Amino acid sequence: MQSSGQADLGDMVLVGGGHSHVGVLKRFGMQGLPGLRLTVICTDTHTPYSGMLPGYVAGHYRYEEVHIDLRRLAAFAGARYYQDEVIGIDRENRRVLCRNHPPLGYDRLSINIGSAPAMDRVAGADEYAIPVKPIRRFNERWLAMLERVCRQPGPSTIAVVGAGAGGVELTLAMQYRLRRELQLRGRDPDDLHFHLLSADHDILRTHNARVRQRFEAVLAERGVVVHRAAEVGSVSRGQISTRSGETLATDEVFWVTQAGAAAWLRDTGLALDSGGFIQVADTLQTLSDPLIFAAGDCAAMIDHPLEKAGVFAVRQGRPLAENLRRSLLQQPLLAYRPQRHWLALISTGDRYAIASRGAASAQGAWVWRWKDWIDRRFMASFADLPAKTWPA
Ligand SMILES: Cc1cc2nc3c(=O)[nH]c(=O)nc-3n(C[C@H](O)[C@H](O)[C@H](O)COP(=O)(O)OP(=O)(O)OC[C@H]3O[C@@H](n4cnc5c(N)ncnc54)[C@H](O)[C@@H]3O)c2cc1C
């Protein structure tokens, strides 16, 4: 509560509860700013941790184990939590526009709404394909498919569109899980047919050649048919067609293509890059508006182009929290420089993983155990919240 004589720092609104904002909430919970009213608005009550998502699909983790409880975290930070979808920003009047709540005033705003696979340029994709994001909807449809495949006798063909790390991991995780489920029911796991479609000639284009070769070998061993230079042009019920004229009959289509930006950002007047992502400086402050910050997939650091990966969104949590605090206290902001090479631990579905960092790679069950340890430690840091160091 604000004591008399205490400065009123106004309202800070966090839009989206992504990997960066969970870090901001945790830090403001540990060390709050008296006089600040904090609000977080998110479509979901739980933030899925992307690193553990394939492990959840494969059946190694329960749903609760791979999600951060946003309401609990907001309470820890002394923040109001609104479950809602932000649909715009009225910058002139400093108000956030929500689908279901009245406009909400802000003095500082931070955006961490992630990205979703771009589907709008492919006819029928919206209707017939299952996008991997938002995760909540993906999960509902994945569970429905799991049930359908288990109940329906005979073969099933599943296509995954997008052969980056997310698409490859998801293919192998789904295959591992579905094969096991069929085996448990005394069915033939070879009834399952998986296809992976890559718009490029290569899979895992942003990883080194050794990592690509290792995954090529795993996919071949598991009987996943990889379609190269196979950009999908349309999706209809039971079929996908590539721009080069190939057609494939499928029962299910999962969409894990390159990250696309939220359409409503275009109407905010904020400077965006060619992909529609919010341009930010090294301070994570937007180029257009000193009151607005952005981080994670929805942001584009103009001096440090980054891959859209949860690891960067997580890392940006600390500098974002620090610079939001500094901005509120009218102190100079600090520049954040992300690392040039980053470690990706990409799982193969079966408690085995391949590590990729710059030109280096390694693989083994030990890599999966290492990844599992890192991921569980990260999640535990949100479950066992530390004591507050500020007066409630
Ligand atoms: C299958 C798969 C596996 C992956 N594995 C990895 C991995 O191992 N390592 C890695 O580094 N990256 C991985 N990624 C990439 C990773 O998922 C993203 O880079 C990461 O989630 C981005 O984090 P973020 O904080 O920007 O946004 P998100 O984690 O997407 O969070 C955004 C939040 O904002 C909410 N939101 C969205 N729009 C609105 C709105 N308008 N109003 C209010 N709330 C909104 C969303 O519901 C969500 O809760 C993977 C991706 C996929 C698809």
Tab-separated table of C-alpha atoms in Angstrom, residues 231-371:
chain	number	residue	atom	x	y	z
A	231	GLU	CA	6.426	-25.057	-49.687
A	232	VAL	CA	2.752	-25.693	-48.962
A	233	GLY	CA	0.417	-23.729	-51.232
A	234	SER	CA	-2.966	-24.949	-49.989
A	235	VAL	CA	-4.623	-27.206	-47.460
A	236	SER	CA	-8.019	-28.799	-47.873
A	237	ARG	CA	-9.884	-31.534	-46.014
A	238	GLY	CA	-7.625	-34.580	-46.134
A	239	GLN	CA	-5.020	-33.113	-48.475
A	240	ILE	CA	-2.132	-30.697	-48.718
A	241	SER	CA	-0.650	-29.388	-51.955
A	242	THR	CA	2.752	-27.843	-52.439
A	243	ARG	CA	3.491	-24.913	-54.724
A	244	SER	CA	5.563	-27.258	-56.884
A	245	GLY	CA	2.488	-29.413	-57.556
A	246	GLU	CA	3.022	-32.312	-55.120
A	247	THR	CA	-0.098	-33.496	-53.244
A	248	LEU	CA	-0.271	-35.539	-50.096
A	249	ALA	CA	-3.297	-37.217	-48.535
A	250	THR	CA	-3.302	-36.625	-44.774
A	251	ASP	CA	-5.533	-37.176	-41.777
A	252	GLU	CA	-3.985	-34.375	-39.717
A	253	VAL	CA	-1.880	-31.315	-40.540
A	254	PHE	CA	0.200	-29.510	-37.898
A	255	TRP	CA	1.538	-26.042	-38.669
A	256	VAL	CA	4.937	-25.118	-37.197
A	257	THR	CA	6.246	-22.649	-39.779
A	258	GLN	CA	8.221	-19.472	-39.185
A	259	ALA	CA	6.943	-17.118	-36.533
A	260	GLY	CA	4.502	-14.427	-37.664
A	261	ALA	CA	3.605	-11.226	-35.821
A	262	ALA	CA	0.213	-10.259	-34.355
A	263	ALA	CA	-1.805	-8.267	-36.905
A	264	TRP	CA	-3.019	-5.639	-34.395
A	265	LEU	CA	0.530	-4.360	-33.916
A	266	ARG	CA	0.240	-2.746	-37.377
A	267	ASP	CA	-2.386	-0.305	-36.079
A	268	THR	CA	-0.371	0.837	-33.064
A	269	GLY	CA	1.826	3.180	-35.115
A	270	LEU	CA	4.899	1.605	-33.486
A	271	ALA	CA	7.869	1.088	-35.841
A	272	LEU	CA	7.828	-2.515	-37.067
A	273	ASP	CA	10.329	-4.546	-39.076
A	274	SER	CA	9.462	-6.169	-42.420
A	275	GLY	CA	7.932	-9.159	-40.580
A	276	GLY	CA	5.651	-6.926	-38.500
A	277	PHE	CA	7.654	-7.309	-35.257
A	278	ILE	CA	8.168	-4.298	-32.957
A	279	GLN	CA	11.524	-2.626	-33.454
A	280	VAL	CA	13.382	-2.074	-30.200
A	281	ALA	CA	16.730	-0.581	-29.232
A	282	ASP	CA	19.350	-2.343	-27.089
A	283	THR	CA	17.428	-1.091	-24.067
A	284	LEU	CA	14.300	-3.010	-25.239
A	285	GLN	CA	12.557	0.347	-25.502
A	286	THR	CA	10.549	0.701	-28.720
A	287	LEU	CA	12.026	2.988	-31.359
A	288	SER	CA	8.810	4.982	-31.607
A	289	ASP	CA	7.667	5.480	-28.042
A	290	PRO	CA	9.837	5.846	-24.920
A	291	LEU	CA	6.913	4.713	-22.735
A	292	ILE	CA	6.595	1.371	-24.502
A	293	PHE	CA	8.968	-1.587	-24.285
A	294	ALA	CA	8.841	-4.971	-26.003
A	295	ALA	CA	10.643	-8.308	-25.637
A	296	GLY	CA	10.606	-11.907	-26.798
A	297	ASP	CA	9.386	-13.102	-30.185
A	298	CYS	CA	7.208	-10.012	-30.808
A	299	ALA	CA	10.254	-7.715	-30.603
A	300	ALA	CA	13.026	-7.169	-33.144
A	301	MET	CA	16.278	-5.790	-31.687
A	302	ILE	CA	17.464	-3.561	-34.511
A	303	ASP	CA	21.162	-3.942	-33.723
A	304	HIS	CA	21.036	-7.657	-32.868
A	305	PRO	CA	18.790	-9.704	-35.149
A	306	LEU	CA	17.816	-12.789	-33.150
A	307	GLU	CA	16.180	-16.086	-33.930
A	308	LYS	CA	12.676	-16.366	-32.475
A	309	ALA	CA	13.506	-18.598	-29.530
A	310	GLY	CA	12.318	-18.862	-25.964
A	311	VAL	CA	15.894	-18.740	-24.723
A	312	PHE	CA	16.200	-15.112	-25.858
A	313	ALA	CA	12.806	-14.185	-24.439
A	314	VAL	CA	13.869	-15.646	-21.069
A	315	ARG	CA	17.221	-13.817	-21.128
A	316	GLN	CA	15.517	-10.505	-21.926
A	317	GLY	CA	13.444	-10.750	-18.732
A	318	ARG	CA	16.225	-9.386	-16.539
A	319	PRO	CA	17.243	-6.333	-18.644
A	320	LEU	CA	13.590	-5.609	-19.367
A	321	ALA	CA	12.733	-5.547	-15.647
A	322	GLU	CA	15.767	-3.389	-14.927
A	323	ASN	CA	15.003	-0.879	-17.685
A	324	LEU	CA	11.302	-0.668	-16.828
A	325	ARG	CA	12.339	0.141	-13.278
A	326	ARG	CA	14.892	2.714	-14.455
A	327	SER	CA	12.415	4.287	-16.818
A	328	LEU	CA	9.845	4.658	-14.010
A	329	LEU	CA	12.513	6.216	-11.758
A	330	GLN	CA	13.723	8.409	-14.634
A	331	GLN	CA	17.189	6.928	-14.532
A	332	PRO	CA	19.331	6.220	-17.625
A	333	LEU	CA	18.543	2.896	-19.299
A	334	LEU	CA	21.118	0.130	-19.732
A	335	ALA	CA	22.015	-1.472	-23.062
A	336	TYR	CA	21.528	-5.230	-23.307
A	337	ARG	CA	23.672	-7.288	-25.662
A	338	PRO	CA	22.444	-10.809	-26.353
A	339	GLN	CA	24.986	-13.571	-26.824
A	340	ARG	CA	26.009	-14.326	-30.429
A	341	HIS	CA	25.847	-18.094	-30.137
A	342	TRP	CA	23.217	-19.855	-28.137
A	343	LEU	CA	22.785	-23.395	-26.999
A	344	ALA	CA	19.834	-25.307	-28.416
A	345	LEU	CA	19.070	-28.722	-26.921
A	346	ILE	CA	16.731	-30.370	-29.403
A	347	SER	CA	15.037	-33.596	-28.339
A	348	THR	CA	14.293	-36.608	-30.499
A	349	GLY	CA	11.163	-37.752	-28.645
A	350	ASP	CA	12.714	-40.694	-26.831
A	351	ARG	CA	14.614	-39.070	-23.934
A	352	TYR	CA	17.551	-38.422	-26.227
A	353	ALA	CA	18.661	-35.003	-27.509
A	354	ILE	CA	21.104	-33.265	-29.803
A	355	ALA	CA	22.955	-30.130	-28.701
A	356	SER	CA	23.675	-27.349	-31.161
A	357	ARG	CA	25.750	-24.239	-30.540
A	358	GLY	CA	27.380	-22.315	-33.387
A	359	ALA	CA	29.450	-24.907	-35.236
A	360	ALA	CA	29.488	-27.397	-32.329
A	361	SER	CA	27.198	-30.335	-31.658
A	362	ALA	CA	26.827	-33.333	-29.350
A	363	GLN	CA	24.198	-35.986	-28.791
A	364	GLY	CA	23.085	-38.635	-26.359
A	365	ALA	CA	20.714	-39.607	-23.597
A	366	TRP	CA	22.955	-37.486	-21.375
A	367	VAL	CA	22.065	-34.390	-23.483
A	368	TRP	CA	18.396	-35.088	-22.769
A	369	ARG	CA	19.109	-35.451	-19.040
A	370	TRP	CA	21.047	-32.181	-19.145
A	371	LYS	CA	18.144	-30.455	-20.929
